[in-house]
PDB file of C-alpha atoms in Angstrom:
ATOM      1  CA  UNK A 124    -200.797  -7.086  60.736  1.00  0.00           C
ATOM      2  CA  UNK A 125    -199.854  -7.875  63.932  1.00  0.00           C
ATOM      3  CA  UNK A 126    -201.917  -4.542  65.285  1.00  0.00           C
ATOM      4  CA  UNK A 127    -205.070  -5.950  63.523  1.00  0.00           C
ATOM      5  CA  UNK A 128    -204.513  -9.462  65.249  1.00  0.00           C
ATOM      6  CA  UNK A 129    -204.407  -8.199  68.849  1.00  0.00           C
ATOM      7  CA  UNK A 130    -207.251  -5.435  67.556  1.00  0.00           C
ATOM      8  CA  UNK A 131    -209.626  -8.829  66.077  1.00  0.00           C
ATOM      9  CA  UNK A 132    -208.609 -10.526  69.574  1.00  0.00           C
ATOM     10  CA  UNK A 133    -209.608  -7.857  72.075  1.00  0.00           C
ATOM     11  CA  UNK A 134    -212.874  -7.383  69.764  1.00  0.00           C
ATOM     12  CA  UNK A 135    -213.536 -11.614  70.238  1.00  0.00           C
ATOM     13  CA  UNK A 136    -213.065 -11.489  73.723  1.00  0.00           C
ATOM     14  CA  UNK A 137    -215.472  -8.298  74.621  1.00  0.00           C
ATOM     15  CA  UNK A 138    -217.962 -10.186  71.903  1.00  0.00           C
ATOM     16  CA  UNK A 139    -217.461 -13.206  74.362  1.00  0.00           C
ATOM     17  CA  UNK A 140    -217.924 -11.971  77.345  1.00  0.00           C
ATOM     18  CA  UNK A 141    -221.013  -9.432  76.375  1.00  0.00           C
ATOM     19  CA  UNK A 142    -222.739 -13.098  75.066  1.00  0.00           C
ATOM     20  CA  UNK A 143    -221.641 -14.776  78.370  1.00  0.00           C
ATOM     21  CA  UNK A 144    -222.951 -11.574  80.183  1.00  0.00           C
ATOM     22  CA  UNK A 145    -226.849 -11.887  78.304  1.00  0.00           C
ATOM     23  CA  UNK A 146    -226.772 -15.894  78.736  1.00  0.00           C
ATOM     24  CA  UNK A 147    -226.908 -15.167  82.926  1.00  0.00           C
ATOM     25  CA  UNK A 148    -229.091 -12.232  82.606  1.00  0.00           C
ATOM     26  CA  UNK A 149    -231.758 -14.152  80.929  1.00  0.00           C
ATOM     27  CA  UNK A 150    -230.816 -17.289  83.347  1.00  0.00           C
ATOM     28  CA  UNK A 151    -231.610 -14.455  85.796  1.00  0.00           C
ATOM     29  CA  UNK A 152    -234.893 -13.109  84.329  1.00  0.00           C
ATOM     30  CA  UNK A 153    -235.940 -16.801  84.012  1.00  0.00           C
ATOM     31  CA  UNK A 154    -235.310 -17.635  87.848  1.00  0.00           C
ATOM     32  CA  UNK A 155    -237.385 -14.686  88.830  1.00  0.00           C
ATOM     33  CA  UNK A 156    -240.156 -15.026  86.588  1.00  0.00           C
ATOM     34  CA  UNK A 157    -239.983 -19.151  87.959  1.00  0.00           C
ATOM     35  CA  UNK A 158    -240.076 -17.126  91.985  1.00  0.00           C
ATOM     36  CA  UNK A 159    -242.968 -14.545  90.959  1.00  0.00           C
ATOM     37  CA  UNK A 160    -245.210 -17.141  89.536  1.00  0.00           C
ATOM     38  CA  UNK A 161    -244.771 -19.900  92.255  1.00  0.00           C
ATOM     39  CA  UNK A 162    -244.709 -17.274  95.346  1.00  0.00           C
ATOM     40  CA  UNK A 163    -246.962 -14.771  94.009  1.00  0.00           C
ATOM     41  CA  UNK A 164    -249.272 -15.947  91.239  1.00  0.00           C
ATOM     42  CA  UNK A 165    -249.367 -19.651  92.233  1.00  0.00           C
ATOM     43  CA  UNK A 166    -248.958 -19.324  96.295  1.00  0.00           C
ATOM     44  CA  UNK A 167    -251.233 -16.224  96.494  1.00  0.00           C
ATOM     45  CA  UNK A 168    -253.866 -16.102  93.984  1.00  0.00           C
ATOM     46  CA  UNK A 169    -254.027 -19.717  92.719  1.00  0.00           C
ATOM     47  CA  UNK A 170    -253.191 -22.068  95.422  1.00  0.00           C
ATOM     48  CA  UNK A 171    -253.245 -20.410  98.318  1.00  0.00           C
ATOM     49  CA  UNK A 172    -249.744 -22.128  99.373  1.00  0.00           C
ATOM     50  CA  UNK A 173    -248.744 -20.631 102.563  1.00  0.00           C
ATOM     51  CA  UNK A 174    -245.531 -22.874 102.057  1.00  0.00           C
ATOM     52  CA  UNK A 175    -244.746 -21.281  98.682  1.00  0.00           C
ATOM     53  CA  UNK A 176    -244.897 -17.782  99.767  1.00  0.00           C
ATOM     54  CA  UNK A 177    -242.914 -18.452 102.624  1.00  0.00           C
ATOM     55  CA  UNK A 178    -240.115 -20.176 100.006  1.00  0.00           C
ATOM     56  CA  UNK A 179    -240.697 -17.230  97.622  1.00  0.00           C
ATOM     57  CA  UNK A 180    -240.754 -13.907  99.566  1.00  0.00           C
ATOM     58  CA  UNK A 181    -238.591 -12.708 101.850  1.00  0.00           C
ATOM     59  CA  UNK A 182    -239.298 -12.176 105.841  1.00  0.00           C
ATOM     60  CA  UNK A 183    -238.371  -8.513 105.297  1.00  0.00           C
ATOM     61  CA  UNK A 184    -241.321  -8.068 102.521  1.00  0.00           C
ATOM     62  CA  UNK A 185    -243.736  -5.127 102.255  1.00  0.00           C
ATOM     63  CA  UNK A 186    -246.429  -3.749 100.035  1.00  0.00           C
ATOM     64  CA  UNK A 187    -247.651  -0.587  99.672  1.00  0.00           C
ATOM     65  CA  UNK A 188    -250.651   0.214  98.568  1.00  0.00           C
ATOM     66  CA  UNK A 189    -252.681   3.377  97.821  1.00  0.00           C
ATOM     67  CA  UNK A 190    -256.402   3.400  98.563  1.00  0.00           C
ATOM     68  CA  UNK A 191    -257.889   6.999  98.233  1.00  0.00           C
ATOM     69  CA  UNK A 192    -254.974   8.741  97.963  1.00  0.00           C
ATOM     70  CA  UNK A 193    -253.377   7.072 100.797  1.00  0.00           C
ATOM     71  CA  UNK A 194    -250.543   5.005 101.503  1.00  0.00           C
ATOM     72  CA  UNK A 195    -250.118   1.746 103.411  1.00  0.00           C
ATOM     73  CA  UNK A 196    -248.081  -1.255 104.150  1.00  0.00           C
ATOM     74  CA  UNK A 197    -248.744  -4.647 104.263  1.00  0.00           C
ATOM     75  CA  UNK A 198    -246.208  -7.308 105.696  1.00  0.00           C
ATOM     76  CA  UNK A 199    -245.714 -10.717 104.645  1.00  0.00           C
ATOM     77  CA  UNK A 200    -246.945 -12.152 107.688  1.00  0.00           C
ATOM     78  CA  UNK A 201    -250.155  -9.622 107.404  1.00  0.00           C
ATOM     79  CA  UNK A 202    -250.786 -10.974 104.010  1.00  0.00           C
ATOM     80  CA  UNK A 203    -250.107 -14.799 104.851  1.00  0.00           C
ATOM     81  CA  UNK A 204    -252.397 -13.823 107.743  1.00  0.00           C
ATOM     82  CA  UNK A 205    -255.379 -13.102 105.590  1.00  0.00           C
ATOM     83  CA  UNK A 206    -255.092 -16.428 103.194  1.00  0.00           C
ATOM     84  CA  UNK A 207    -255.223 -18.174 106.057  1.00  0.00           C
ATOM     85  CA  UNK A 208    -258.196 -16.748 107.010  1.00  0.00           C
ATOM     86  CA  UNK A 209    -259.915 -16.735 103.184  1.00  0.00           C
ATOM     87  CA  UNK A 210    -259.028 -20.461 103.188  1.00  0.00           C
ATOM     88  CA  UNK A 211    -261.190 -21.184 106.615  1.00  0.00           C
ATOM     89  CA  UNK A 212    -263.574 -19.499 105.499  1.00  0.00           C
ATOM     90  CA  UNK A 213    -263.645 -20.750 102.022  1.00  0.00           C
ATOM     91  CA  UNK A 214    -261.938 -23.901 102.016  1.00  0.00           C
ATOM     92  CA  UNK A 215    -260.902 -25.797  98.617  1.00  0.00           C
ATOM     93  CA  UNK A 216    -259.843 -24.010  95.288  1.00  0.00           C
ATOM     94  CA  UNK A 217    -260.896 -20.682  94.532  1.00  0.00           C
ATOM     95  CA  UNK A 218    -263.759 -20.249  91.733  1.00  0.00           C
ATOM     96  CA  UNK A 219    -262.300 -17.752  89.244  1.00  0.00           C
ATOM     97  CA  UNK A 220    -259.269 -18.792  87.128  1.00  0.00           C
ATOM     98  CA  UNK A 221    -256.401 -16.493  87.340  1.00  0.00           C
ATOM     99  CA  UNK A 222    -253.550 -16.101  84.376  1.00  0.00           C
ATOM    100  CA  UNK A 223    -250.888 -13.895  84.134  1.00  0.00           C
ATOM    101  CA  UNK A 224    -247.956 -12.668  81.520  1.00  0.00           C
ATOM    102  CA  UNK A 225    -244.783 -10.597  82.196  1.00  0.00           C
ATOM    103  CA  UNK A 226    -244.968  -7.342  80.658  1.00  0.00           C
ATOM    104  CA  UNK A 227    -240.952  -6.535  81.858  1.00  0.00           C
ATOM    105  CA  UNK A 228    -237.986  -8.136  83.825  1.00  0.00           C
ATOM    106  CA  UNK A 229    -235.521  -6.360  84.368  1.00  0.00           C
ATOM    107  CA  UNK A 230    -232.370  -7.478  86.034  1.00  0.00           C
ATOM    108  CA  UNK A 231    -229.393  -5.594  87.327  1.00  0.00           C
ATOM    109  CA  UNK A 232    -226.615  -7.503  89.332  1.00  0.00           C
ATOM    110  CA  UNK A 233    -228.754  -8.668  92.538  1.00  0.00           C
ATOM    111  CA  UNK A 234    -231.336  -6.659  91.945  1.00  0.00           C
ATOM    112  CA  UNK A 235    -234.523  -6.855  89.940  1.00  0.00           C
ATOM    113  CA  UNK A 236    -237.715  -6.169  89.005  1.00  0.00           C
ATOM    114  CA  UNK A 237    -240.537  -7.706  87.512  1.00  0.00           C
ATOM    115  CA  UNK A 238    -243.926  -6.261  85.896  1.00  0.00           C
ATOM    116  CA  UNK A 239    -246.725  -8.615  85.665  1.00  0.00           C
ATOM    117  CA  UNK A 240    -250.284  -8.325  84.263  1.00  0.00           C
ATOM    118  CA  UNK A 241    -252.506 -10.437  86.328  1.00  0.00           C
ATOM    119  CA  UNK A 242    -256.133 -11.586  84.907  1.00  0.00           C
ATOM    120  CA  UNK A 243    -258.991 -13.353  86.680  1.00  0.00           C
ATOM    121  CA  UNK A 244    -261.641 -14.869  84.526  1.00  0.00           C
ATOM    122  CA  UNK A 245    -260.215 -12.859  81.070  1.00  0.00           C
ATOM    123  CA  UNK A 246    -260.580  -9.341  83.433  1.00  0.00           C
ATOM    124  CA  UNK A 247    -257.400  -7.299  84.232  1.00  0.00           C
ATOM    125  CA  UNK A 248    -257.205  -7.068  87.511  1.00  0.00           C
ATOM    126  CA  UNK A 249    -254.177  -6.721  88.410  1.00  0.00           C
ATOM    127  CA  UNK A 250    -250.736  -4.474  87.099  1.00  0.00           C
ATOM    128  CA  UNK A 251    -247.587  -5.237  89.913  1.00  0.00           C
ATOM    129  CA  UNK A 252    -244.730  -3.660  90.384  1.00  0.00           C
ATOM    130  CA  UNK A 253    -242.353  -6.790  92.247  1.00  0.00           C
ATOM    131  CA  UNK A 254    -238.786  -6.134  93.469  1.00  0.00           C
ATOM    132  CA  UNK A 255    -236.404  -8.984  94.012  1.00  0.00           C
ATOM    133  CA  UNK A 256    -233.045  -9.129  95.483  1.00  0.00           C
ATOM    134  CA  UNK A 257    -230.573 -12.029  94.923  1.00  0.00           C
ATOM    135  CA  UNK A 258    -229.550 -13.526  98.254  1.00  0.00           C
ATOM    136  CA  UNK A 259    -227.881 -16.737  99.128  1.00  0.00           C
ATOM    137  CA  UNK A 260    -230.468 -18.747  99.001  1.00  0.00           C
ATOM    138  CA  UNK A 261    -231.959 -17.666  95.647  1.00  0.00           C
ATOM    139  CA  UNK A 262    -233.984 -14.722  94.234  1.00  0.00           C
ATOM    140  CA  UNK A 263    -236.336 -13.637  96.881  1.00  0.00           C
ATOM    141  CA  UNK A 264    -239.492 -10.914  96.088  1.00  0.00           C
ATOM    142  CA  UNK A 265    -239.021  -8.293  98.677  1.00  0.00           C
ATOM    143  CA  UNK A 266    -241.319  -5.581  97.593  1.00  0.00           C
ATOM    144  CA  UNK A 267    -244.263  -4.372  95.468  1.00  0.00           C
ATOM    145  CA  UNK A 268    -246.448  -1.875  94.338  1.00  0.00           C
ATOM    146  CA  UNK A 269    -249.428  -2.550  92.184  1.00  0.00           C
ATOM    147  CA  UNK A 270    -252.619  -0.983  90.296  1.00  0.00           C
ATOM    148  CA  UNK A 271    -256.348  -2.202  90.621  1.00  0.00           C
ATOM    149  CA  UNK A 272    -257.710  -1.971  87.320  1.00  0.00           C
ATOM    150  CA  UNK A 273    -261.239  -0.956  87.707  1.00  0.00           C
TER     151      UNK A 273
END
């Protein structure tokens, strides 16, 4: 009897702790999905919020992207470079409407990733690929890949 006690016990406390485990997981998912969308979607292709993409990506950011079989980067400061621009040149909010749902998050310690679908008037435009580390002062998006859909 006493066997099954400490057996039931050690079974509670790994029940316990795998609960307590998927609680900060999704606490985690739900912080980076809150990043992406004011950073990325919001900051980038809604507002055009220099000061949210600042707060959202990190300095060491880069995308890659593949245009005819090539690859290229694309710094934050590049990409901040060009809203800036697209905002002098047309200045107020932008004419389509742009939505978005997360197809996948997936976290991992300090490390995760995030798929997103991104739609501009009802047309998929977008698939990304956006890595995120967890640093001391919050999640911060630090990479991405992404698809053009045609």
């Amino acid at each position: 009897m006493r066997r099954f006690a400490v057996v039931l016990a050690a079974a509670w406390a790994m029940f316990v702790s795998t609960a307590a485990i998927a609680e900060d997981v999704n606490a985690d998912a739900e912080a980076v999905k809150k990043v992406v969308e004011s950073a990325y979607v919001k900051g980038i292709h809604i507002d055009r919020d220099v000061e949210a993409v600042r707060a959202g990506f990190n300095p060491a950011f880069v995308m890659f992207r593949l245009e005819k079989g090539v690859v290229t980067q694309m710094t934050i400061d590049e990409w901040i470079a060009g809203i800036e621009k697209s905002k002098k040149e047309r200045p107020g909010p932008l004419p389509q409407k742009t939505t978005h749902e997360f197809s996948m998050v997936d976290v991992t310690g300090d490390a995760a990733v995030a798929r997103v679908e991104l739609y501009k008037d009802g047309k998929h435009v977008f698939t990304d690929y956006i890595s995120l580390y967890r640093l001391a002062d919050g999640w911060k998006i630090v990479g991405k890949i992404y698809y053009r859909h045609p």
